[in-house]
Tab-separated table of C-alpha atoms in Angstrom:
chain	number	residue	atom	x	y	z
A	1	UNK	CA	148.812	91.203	113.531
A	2	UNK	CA	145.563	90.302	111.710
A	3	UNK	CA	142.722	89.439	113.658
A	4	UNK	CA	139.719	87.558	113.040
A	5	UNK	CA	137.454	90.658	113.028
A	6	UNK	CA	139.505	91.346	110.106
A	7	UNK	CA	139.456	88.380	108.134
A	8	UNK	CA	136.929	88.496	104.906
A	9	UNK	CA	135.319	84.840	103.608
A	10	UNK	CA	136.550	84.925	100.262
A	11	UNK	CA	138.343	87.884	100.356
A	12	UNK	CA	135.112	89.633	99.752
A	13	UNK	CA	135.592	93.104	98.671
A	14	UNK	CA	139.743	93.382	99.779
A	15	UNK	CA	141.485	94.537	96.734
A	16	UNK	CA	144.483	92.355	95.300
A	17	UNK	CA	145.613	94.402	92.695
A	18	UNK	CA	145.616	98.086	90.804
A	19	UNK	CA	144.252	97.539	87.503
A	20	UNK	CA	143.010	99.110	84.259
A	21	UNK	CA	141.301	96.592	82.419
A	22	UNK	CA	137.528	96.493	83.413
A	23	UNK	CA	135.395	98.544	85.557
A	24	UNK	CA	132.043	97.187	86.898
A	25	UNK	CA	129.738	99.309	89.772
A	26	UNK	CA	127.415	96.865	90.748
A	27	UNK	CA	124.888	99.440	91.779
A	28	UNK	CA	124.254	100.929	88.941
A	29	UNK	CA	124.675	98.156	86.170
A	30	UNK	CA	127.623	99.129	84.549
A	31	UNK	CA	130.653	97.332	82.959
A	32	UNK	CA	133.648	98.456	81.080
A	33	UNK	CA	136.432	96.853	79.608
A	34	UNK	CA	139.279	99.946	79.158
A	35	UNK	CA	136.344	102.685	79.952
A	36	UNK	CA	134.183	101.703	77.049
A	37	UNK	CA	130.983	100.567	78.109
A	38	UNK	CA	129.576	96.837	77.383
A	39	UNK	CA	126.800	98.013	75.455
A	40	UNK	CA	128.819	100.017	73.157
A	41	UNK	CA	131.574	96.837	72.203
A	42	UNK	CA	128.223	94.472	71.941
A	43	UNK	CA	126.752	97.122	68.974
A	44	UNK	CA	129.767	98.214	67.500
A	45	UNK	CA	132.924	96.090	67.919
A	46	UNK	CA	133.748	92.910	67.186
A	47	UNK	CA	135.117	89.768	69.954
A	48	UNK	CA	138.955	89.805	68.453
A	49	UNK	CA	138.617	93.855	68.803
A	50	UNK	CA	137.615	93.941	71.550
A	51	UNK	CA	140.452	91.309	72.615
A	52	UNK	CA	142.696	93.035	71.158
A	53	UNK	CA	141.261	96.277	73.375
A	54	UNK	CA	141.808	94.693	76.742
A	55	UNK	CA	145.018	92.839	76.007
A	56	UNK	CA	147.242	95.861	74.489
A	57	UNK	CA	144.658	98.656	76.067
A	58	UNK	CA	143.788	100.245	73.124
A	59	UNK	CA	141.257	100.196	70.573
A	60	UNK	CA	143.349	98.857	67.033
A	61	UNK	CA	144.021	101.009	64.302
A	62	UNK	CA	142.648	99.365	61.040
A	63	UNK	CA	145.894	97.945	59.837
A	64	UNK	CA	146.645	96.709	63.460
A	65	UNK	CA	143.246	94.462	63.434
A	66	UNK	CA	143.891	93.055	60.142
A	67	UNK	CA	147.294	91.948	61.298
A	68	UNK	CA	145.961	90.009	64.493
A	69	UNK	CA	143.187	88.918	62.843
A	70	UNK	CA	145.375	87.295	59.846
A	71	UNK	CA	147.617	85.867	62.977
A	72	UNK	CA	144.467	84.621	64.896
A	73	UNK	CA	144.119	82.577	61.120
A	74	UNK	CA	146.906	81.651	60.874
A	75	UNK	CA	147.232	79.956	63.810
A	76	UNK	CA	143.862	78.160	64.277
A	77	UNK	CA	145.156	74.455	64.176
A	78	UNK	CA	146.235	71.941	66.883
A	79	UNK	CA	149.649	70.023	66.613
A	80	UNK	CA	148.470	66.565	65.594
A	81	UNK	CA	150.010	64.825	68.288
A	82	UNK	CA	147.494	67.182	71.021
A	83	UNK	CA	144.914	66.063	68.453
A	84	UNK	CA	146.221	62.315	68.960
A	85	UNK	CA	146.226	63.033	73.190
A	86	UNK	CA	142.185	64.367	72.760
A	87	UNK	CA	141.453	61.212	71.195
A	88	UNK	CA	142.238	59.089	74.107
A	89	UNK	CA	140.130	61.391	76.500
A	90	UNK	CA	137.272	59.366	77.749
A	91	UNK	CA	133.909	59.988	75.784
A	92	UNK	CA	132.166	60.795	79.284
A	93	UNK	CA	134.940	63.286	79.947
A	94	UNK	CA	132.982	67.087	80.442
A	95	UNK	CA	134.633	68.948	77.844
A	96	UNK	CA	135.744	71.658	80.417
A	97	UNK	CA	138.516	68.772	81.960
A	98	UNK	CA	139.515	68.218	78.447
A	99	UNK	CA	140.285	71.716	77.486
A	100	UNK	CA	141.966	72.173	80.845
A	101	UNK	CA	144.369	69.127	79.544
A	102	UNK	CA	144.757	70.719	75.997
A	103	UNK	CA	145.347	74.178	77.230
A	104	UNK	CA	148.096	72.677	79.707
A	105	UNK	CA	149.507	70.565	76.703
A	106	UNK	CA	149.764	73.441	74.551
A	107	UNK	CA	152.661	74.249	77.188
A	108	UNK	CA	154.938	71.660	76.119
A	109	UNK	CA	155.257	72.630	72.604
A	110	UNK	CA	155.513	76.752	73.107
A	111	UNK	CA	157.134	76.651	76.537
A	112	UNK	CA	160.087	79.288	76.106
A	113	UNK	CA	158.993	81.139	78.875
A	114	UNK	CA	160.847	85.139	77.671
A	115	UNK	CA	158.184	86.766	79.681
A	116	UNK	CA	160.471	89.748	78.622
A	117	UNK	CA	160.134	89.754	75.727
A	118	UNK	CA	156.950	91.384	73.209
A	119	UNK	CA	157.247	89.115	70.814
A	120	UNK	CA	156.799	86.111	72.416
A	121	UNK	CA	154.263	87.873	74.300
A	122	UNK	CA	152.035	88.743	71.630
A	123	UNK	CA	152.765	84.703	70.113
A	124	UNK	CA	151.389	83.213	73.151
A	125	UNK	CA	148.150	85.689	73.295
A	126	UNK	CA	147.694	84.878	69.230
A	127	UNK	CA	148.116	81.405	70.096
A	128	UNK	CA	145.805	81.009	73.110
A	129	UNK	CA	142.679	82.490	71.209
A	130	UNK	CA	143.471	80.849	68.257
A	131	UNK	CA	143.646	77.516	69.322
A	132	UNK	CA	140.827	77.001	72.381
A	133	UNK	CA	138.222	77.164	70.173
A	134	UNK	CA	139.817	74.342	67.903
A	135	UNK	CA	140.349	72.216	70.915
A	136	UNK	CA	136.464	72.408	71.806
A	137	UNK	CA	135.078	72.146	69.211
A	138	UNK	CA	137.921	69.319	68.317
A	139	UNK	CA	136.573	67.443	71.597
A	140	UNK	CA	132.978	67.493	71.006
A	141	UNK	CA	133.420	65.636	67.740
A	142	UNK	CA	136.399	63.298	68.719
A	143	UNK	CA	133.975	61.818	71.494
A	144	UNK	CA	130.959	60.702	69.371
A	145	UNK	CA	133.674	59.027	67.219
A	146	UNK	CA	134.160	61.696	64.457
A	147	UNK	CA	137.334	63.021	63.378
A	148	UNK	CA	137.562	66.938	64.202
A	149	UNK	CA	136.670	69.432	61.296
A	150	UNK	CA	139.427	71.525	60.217
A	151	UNK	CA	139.351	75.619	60.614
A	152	UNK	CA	138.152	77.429	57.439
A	153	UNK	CA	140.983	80.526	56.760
A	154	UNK	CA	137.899	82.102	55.174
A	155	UNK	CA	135.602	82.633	58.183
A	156	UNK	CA	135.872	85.101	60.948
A	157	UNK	CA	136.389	84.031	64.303
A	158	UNK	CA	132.915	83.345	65.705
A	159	UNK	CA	131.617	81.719	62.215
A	160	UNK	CA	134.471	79.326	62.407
A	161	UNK	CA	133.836	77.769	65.533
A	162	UNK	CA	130.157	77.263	64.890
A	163	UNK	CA	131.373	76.041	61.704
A	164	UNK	CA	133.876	73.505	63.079
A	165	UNK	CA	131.503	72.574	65.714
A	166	UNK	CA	128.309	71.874	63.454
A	167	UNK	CA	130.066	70.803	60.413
A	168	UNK	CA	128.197	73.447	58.279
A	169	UNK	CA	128.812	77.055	57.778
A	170	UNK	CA	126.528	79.134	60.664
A	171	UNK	CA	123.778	81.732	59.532
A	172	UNK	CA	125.210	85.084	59.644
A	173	UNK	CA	123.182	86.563	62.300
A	174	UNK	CA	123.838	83.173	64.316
A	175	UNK	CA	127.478	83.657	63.630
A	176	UNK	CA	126.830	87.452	64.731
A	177	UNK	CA	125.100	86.694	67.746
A	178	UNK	CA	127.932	84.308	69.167
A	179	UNK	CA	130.567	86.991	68.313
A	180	UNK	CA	128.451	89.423	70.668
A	181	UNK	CA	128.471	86.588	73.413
A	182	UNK	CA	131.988	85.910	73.327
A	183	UNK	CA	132.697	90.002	73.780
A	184	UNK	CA	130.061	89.845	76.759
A	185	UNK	CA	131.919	87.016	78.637
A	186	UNK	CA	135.715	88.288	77.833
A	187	UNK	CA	136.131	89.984	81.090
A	188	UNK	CA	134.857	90.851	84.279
A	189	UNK	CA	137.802	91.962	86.785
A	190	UNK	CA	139.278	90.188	89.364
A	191	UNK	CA	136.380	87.153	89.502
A	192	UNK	CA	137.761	83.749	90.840
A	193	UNK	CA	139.232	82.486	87.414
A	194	UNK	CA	141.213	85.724	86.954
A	195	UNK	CA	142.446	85.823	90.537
A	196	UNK	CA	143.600	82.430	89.846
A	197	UNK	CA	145.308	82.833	86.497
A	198	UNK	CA	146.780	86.050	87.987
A	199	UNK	CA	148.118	84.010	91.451
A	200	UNK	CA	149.570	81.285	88.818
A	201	UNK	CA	150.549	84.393	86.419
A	202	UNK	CA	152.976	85.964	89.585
A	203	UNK	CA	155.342	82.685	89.805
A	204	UNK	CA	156.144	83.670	86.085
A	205	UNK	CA	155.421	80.049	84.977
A	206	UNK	CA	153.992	80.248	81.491
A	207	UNK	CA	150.877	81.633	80.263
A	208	UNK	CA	149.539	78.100	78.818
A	209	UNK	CA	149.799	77.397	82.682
A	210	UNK	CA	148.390	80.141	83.648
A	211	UNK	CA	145.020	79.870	81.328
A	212	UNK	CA	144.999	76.009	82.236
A	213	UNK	CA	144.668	77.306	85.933
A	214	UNK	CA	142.315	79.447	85.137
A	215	UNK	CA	140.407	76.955	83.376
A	216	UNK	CA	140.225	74.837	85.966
A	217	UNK	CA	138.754	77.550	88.308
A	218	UNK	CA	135.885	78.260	86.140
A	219	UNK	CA	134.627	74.473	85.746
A	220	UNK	CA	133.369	75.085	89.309
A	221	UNK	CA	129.376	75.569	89.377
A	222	UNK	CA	129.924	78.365	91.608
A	223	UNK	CA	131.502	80.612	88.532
A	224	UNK	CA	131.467	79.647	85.111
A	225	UNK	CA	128.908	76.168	85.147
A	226	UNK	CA	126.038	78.212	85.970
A	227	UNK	CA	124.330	78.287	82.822
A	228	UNK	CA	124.508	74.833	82.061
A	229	UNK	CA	122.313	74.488	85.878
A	230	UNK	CA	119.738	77.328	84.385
A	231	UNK	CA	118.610	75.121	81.746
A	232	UNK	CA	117.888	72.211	83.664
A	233	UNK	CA	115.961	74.427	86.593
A	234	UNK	CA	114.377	75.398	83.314
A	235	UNK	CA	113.333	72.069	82.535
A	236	UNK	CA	112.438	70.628	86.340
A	237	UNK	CA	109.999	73.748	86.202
A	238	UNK	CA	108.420	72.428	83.572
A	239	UNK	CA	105.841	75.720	83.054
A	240	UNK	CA	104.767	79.225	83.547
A	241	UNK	CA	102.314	77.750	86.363
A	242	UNK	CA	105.055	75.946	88.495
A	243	UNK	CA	107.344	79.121	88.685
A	244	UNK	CA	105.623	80.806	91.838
A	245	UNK	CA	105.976	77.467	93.828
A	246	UNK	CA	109.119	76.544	93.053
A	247	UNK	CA	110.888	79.893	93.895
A	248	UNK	CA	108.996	79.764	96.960
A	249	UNK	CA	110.301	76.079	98.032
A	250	UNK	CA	113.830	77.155	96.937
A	251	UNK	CA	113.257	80.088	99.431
A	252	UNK	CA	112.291	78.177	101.451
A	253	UNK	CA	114.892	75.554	102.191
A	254	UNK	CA	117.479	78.403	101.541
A	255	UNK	CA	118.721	76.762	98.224
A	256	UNK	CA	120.150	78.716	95.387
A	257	UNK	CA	118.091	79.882	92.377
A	258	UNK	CA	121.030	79.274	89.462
A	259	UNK	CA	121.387	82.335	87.235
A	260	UNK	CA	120.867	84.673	89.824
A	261	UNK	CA	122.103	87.300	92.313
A	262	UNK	CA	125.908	87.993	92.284
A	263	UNK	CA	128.876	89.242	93.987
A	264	UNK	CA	128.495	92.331	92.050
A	265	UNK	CA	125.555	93.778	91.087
A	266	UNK	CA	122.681	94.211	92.921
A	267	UNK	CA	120.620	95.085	89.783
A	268	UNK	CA	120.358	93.294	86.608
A	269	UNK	CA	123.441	92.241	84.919
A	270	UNK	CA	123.852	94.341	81.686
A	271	UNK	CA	125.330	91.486	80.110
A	272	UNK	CA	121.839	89.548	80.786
A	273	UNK	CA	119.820	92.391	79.358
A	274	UNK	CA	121.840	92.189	76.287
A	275	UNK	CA	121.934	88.275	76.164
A	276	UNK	CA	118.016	88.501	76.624
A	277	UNK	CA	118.102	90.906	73.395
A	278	UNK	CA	120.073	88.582	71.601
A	279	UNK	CA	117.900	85.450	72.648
A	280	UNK	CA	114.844	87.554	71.119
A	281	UNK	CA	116.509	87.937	67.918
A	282	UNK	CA	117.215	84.171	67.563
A	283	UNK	CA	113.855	83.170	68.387
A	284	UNK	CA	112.556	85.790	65.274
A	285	UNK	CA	114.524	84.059	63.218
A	286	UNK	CA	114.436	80.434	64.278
A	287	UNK	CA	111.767	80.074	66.171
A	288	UNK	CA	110.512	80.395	70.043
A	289	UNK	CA	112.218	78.711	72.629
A	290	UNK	CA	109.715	77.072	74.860
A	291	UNK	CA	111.456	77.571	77.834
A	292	UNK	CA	111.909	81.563	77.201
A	293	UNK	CA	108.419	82.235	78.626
A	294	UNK	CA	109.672	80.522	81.935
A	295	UNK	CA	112.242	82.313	82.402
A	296	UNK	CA	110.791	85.478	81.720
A	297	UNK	CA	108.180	84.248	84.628
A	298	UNK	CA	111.013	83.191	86.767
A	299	UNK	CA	112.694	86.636	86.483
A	300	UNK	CA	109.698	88.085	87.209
A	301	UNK	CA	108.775	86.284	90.224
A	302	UNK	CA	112.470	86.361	91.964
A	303	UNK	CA	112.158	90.180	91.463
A	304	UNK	CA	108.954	90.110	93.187
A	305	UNK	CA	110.336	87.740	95.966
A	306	UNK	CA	114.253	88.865	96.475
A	307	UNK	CA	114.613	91.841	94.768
A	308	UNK	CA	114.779	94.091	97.661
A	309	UNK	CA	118.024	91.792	98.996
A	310	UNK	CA	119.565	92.946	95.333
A	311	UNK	CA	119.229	89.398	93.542
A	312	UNK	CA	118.251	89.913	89.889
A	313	UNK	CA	119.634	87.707	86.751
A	314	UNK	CA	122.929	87.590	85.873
A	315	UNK	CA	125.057	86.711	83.153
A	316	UNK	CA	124.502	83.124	83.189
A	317	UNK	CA	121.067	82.910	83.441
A	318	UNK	CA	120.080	83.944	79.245
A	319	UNK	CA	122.706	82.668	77.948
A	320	UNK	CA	122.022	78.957	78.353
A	321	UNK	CA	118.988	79.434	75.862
A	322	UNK	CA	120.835	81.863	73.310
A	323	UNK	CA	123.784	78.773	73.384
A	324	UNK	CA	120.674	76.203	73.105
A	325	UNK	CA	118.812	78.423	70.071
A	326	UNK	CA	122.380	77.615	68.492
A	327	UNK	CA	122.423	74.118	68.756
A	328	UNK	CA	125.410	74.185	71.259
A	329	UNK	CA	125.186	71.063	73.833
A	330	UNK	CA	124.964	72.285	77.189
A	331	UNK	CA	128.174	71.119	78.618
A	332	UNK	CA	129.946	73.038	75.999
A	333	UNK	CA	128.669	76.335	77.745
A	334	UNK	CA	131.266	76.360	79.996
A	335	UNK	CA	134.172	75.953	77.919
A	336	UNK	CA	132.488	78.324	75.561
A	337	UNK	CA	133.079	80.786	78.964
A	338	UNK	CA	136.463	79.904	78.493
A	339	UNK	CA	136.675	80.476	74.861
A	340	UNK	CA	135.664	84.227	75.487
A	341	UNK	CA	137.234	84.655	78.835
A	342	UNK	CA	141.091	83.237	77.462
A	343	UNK	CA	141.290	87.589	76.404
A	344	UNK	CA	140.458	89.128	79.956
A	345	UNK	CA	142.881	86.298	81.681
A	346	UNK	CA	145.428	87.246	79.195
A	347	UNK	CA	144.948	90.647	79.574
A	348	UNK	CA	145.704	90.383	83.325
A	349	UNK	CA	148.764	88.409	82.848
A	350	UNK	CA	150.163	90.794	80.195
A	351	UNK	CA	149.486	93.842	83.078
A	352	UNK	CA	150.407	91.386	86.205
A	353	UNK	CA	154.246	91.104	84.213
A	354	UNK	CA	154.206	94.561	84.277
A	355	UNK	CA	154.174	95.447	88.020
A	356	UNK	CA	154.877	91.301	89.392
A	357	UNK	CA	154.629	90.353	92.859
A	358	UNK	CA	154.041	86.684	93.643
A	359	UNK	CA	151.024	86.699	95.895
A	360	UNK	CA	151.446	85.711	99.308
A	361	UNK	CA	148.491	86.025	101.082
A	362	UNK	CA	148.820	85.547	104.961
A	363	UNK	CA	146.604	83.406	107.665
A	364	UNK	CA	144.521	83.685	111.309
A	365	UNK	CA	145.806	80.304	112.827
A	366	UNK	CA	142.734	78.358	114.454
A	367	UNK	CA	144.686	75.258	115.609
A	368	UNK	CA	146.120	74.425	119.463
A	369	UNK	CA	149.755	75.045	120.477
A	370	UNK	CA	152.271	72.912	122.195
A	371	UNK	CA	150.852	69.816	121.768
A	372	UNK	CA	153.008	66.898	122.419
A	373	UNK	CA	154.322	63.788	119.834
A	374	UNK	CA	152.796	60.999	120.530
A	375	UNK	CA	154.493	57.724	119.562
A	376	UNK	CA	152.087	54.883	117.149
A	377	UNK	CA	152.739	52.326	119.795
A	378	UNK	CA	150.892	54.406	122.318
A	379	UNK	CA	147.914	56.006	120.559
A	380	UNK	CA	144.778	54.692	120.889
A	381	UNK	CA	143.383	51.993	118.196
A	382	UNK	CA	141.092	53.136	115.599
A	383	UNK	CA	137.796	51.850	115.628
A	384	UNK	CA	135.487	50.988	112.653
A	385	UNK	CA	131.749	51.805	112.134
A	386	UNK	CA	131.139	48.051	113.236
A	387	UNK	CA	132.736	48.713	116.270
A	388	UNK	CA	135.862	46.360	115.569
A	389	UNK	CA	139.325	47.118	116.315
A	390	UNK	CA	141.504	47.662	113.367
């Protein structure tokens, strides 16, 4: 029998699962998706490789990434009638409730669920990638009124969403920049939005169900709306001067400091030294980011303050101004989480088929025993905050 002295808050640190996909020691800064470190992919590879990597655990052959890339083409656009859904979304809607719609939608036209079978396997991963970014960046122009730009067949993945988000075709080291983001943010183990596509993933329902779970997990501030929060600390800040005092009121009314510390690592995230590199190359090309020198203050000062208890930036916290530098509205930062994570959630369905057990997790009951029925004629009335009887 479990006892309380066993139970863990969150299931902090208990493991759920045996898997192969991404490696991350939180004491010494590193991640790995399939033993190749972050830095590496970020230099070398591309996102759709590096998809490709976690989803079928290899790196592709040249022939193999041309295929999925012509596939991930081919299969860019939205049935109209999802289109003709997205335009009746309220124009105050956050985009991440939208795409969680969409994704579940997408469910109704592929739902042959032969979770069996390879083929339709690999159909619903080429799908999934393909289409989330067309449903974003679909959204963001449906609700100012504008009908959605098509996909271009002529520009890579990354290009094509800035270019279907903007309306004009992206600088190539923007374009390069967002590819190197969208790697960063594919995976990350079992974080909440995995463990929730992979508890969705073990009733075998489909996988559009399972990434509209998962989608839904991640709107939560607590995982994947941090960045958007970073910007406007950014902003309430104000300048360099005000850093020292605000950290210290934060500190001291316990309150969270958004874009740092995590469950993790207890060192810098390498995914926020890399993001900070990337930030520095926009800014050389684009120009400064007045809020960059605030948050190099800010990181600064929380290392002074907290890090001894392990609470350095993390992912979140330079990515909100590489996503600004590209003229991406903040509330799009989540689902542009999505748009990169969609490969590590897919990746753990594909292995979770593999070895499937539905999850089950068990309870320590807190409540009273024995207690007796009590019929509604006896019970006492309910009083109101005036005092009345109802």
């Amino acid at each position: 029998m479990t006892t309380v002295s066993e139970f863990k808050p969150g299931l902090e640190g208990v493991p759920v699962t045996l898997s192969s996909i991404s490696y991350v020691d939180g004491q010494k800064g590193i991640l790995e998706y399939r033993g190749i470190g972050i830095e590496q992919l970020a230099n070398q590879s591309t996102f759709l490789e590096t998809s490709y990597l976690l989803i079928w655990g290899k790196l592709p052959t040249k022939d193999e990434l041309v295929e999925f890339e012509h596939e991930i083409r081919y299969h860019r656009r939205i049935k109209y009638r999802i289109r003709d859904m997205m335009k009746c979304f309220p124009e105050t809607g956050h985009p991440m409730d939208a795409l969680q719609t969409s994704a579940a939608a997408l469910g109704l036209f592929y739902s042959r669920r032969a979770l069996d079978n390879p083929e339709y396997i690999r159909e619903a991963v080429v799908r999934l990638i393909a289409k989330i970014p067309t449903m974003v960046a679909a959204f963001q122009l449906m609700r100012k009124g504008n009908d959605p730009v098509q996909p271009r067949d002529d520009l890579d993945y990354s290009a094509n969403f800035l270019y279907m988000l903007n309306e004009r075709e992206p600088d190539p080291i923007a374009a390069r920049v967002f590819d190197i983001c969208l790697t960063l943010h594919a995976e990350h183990t079992i974080n909440a939005s995995t463990f929730s596509a992979m508890v969705t993933a073990s009733t075998l329902t489909d996988p559009y169900a399972v990434v509209a779970s998962a989608v839904g997990t991640l709107a939560g501030p607590l995982h994947g709306g941090a960045n958007e929060e970073v910007l406007t600390m950014l902003e309430e800040i104000g300048s360099v001067e005000n850093v020292g005092p605000y950290v210290d009121h934060l500190i001291a009314t316990k309150s969270k400091i958004m874009g740092f510390g995590h469950r993790v690592y207890k060192v810098k995230d390498p995914r926020a030294t890399i993001l900070q590199e990337l930030g520095e190359q926009l800014f050389e090309k684009f120009g400064h980011d007045e809020y960059y020198e605030i948050a190099l203050e800010l990181e600064r000062v929380v290392a002074d303050r907290l890090g001894q208890k392990g609470i350095y930036p993390n992912v979140d916290f330079y990515s909100g101004l590489v996503y600004r530098k590209l003229n991406i509205p903040s509330d799009l930062f989540t689902p542009i989480f999505a748009i990169a994570r969609v490969s590590g959630w897919l990746a753990h369905w594909k292995e979770q088929l593999t070895k499937n057990r539905i999850f089950r997790p068990t309870q320590i009951y807190t409540g009273s025993h024995n207690e007796t029925y009590i019929p509604i004629h006896e019970r006492n009335c309910a009083i109101n905050l005036e005092g009345e009887t109802l």
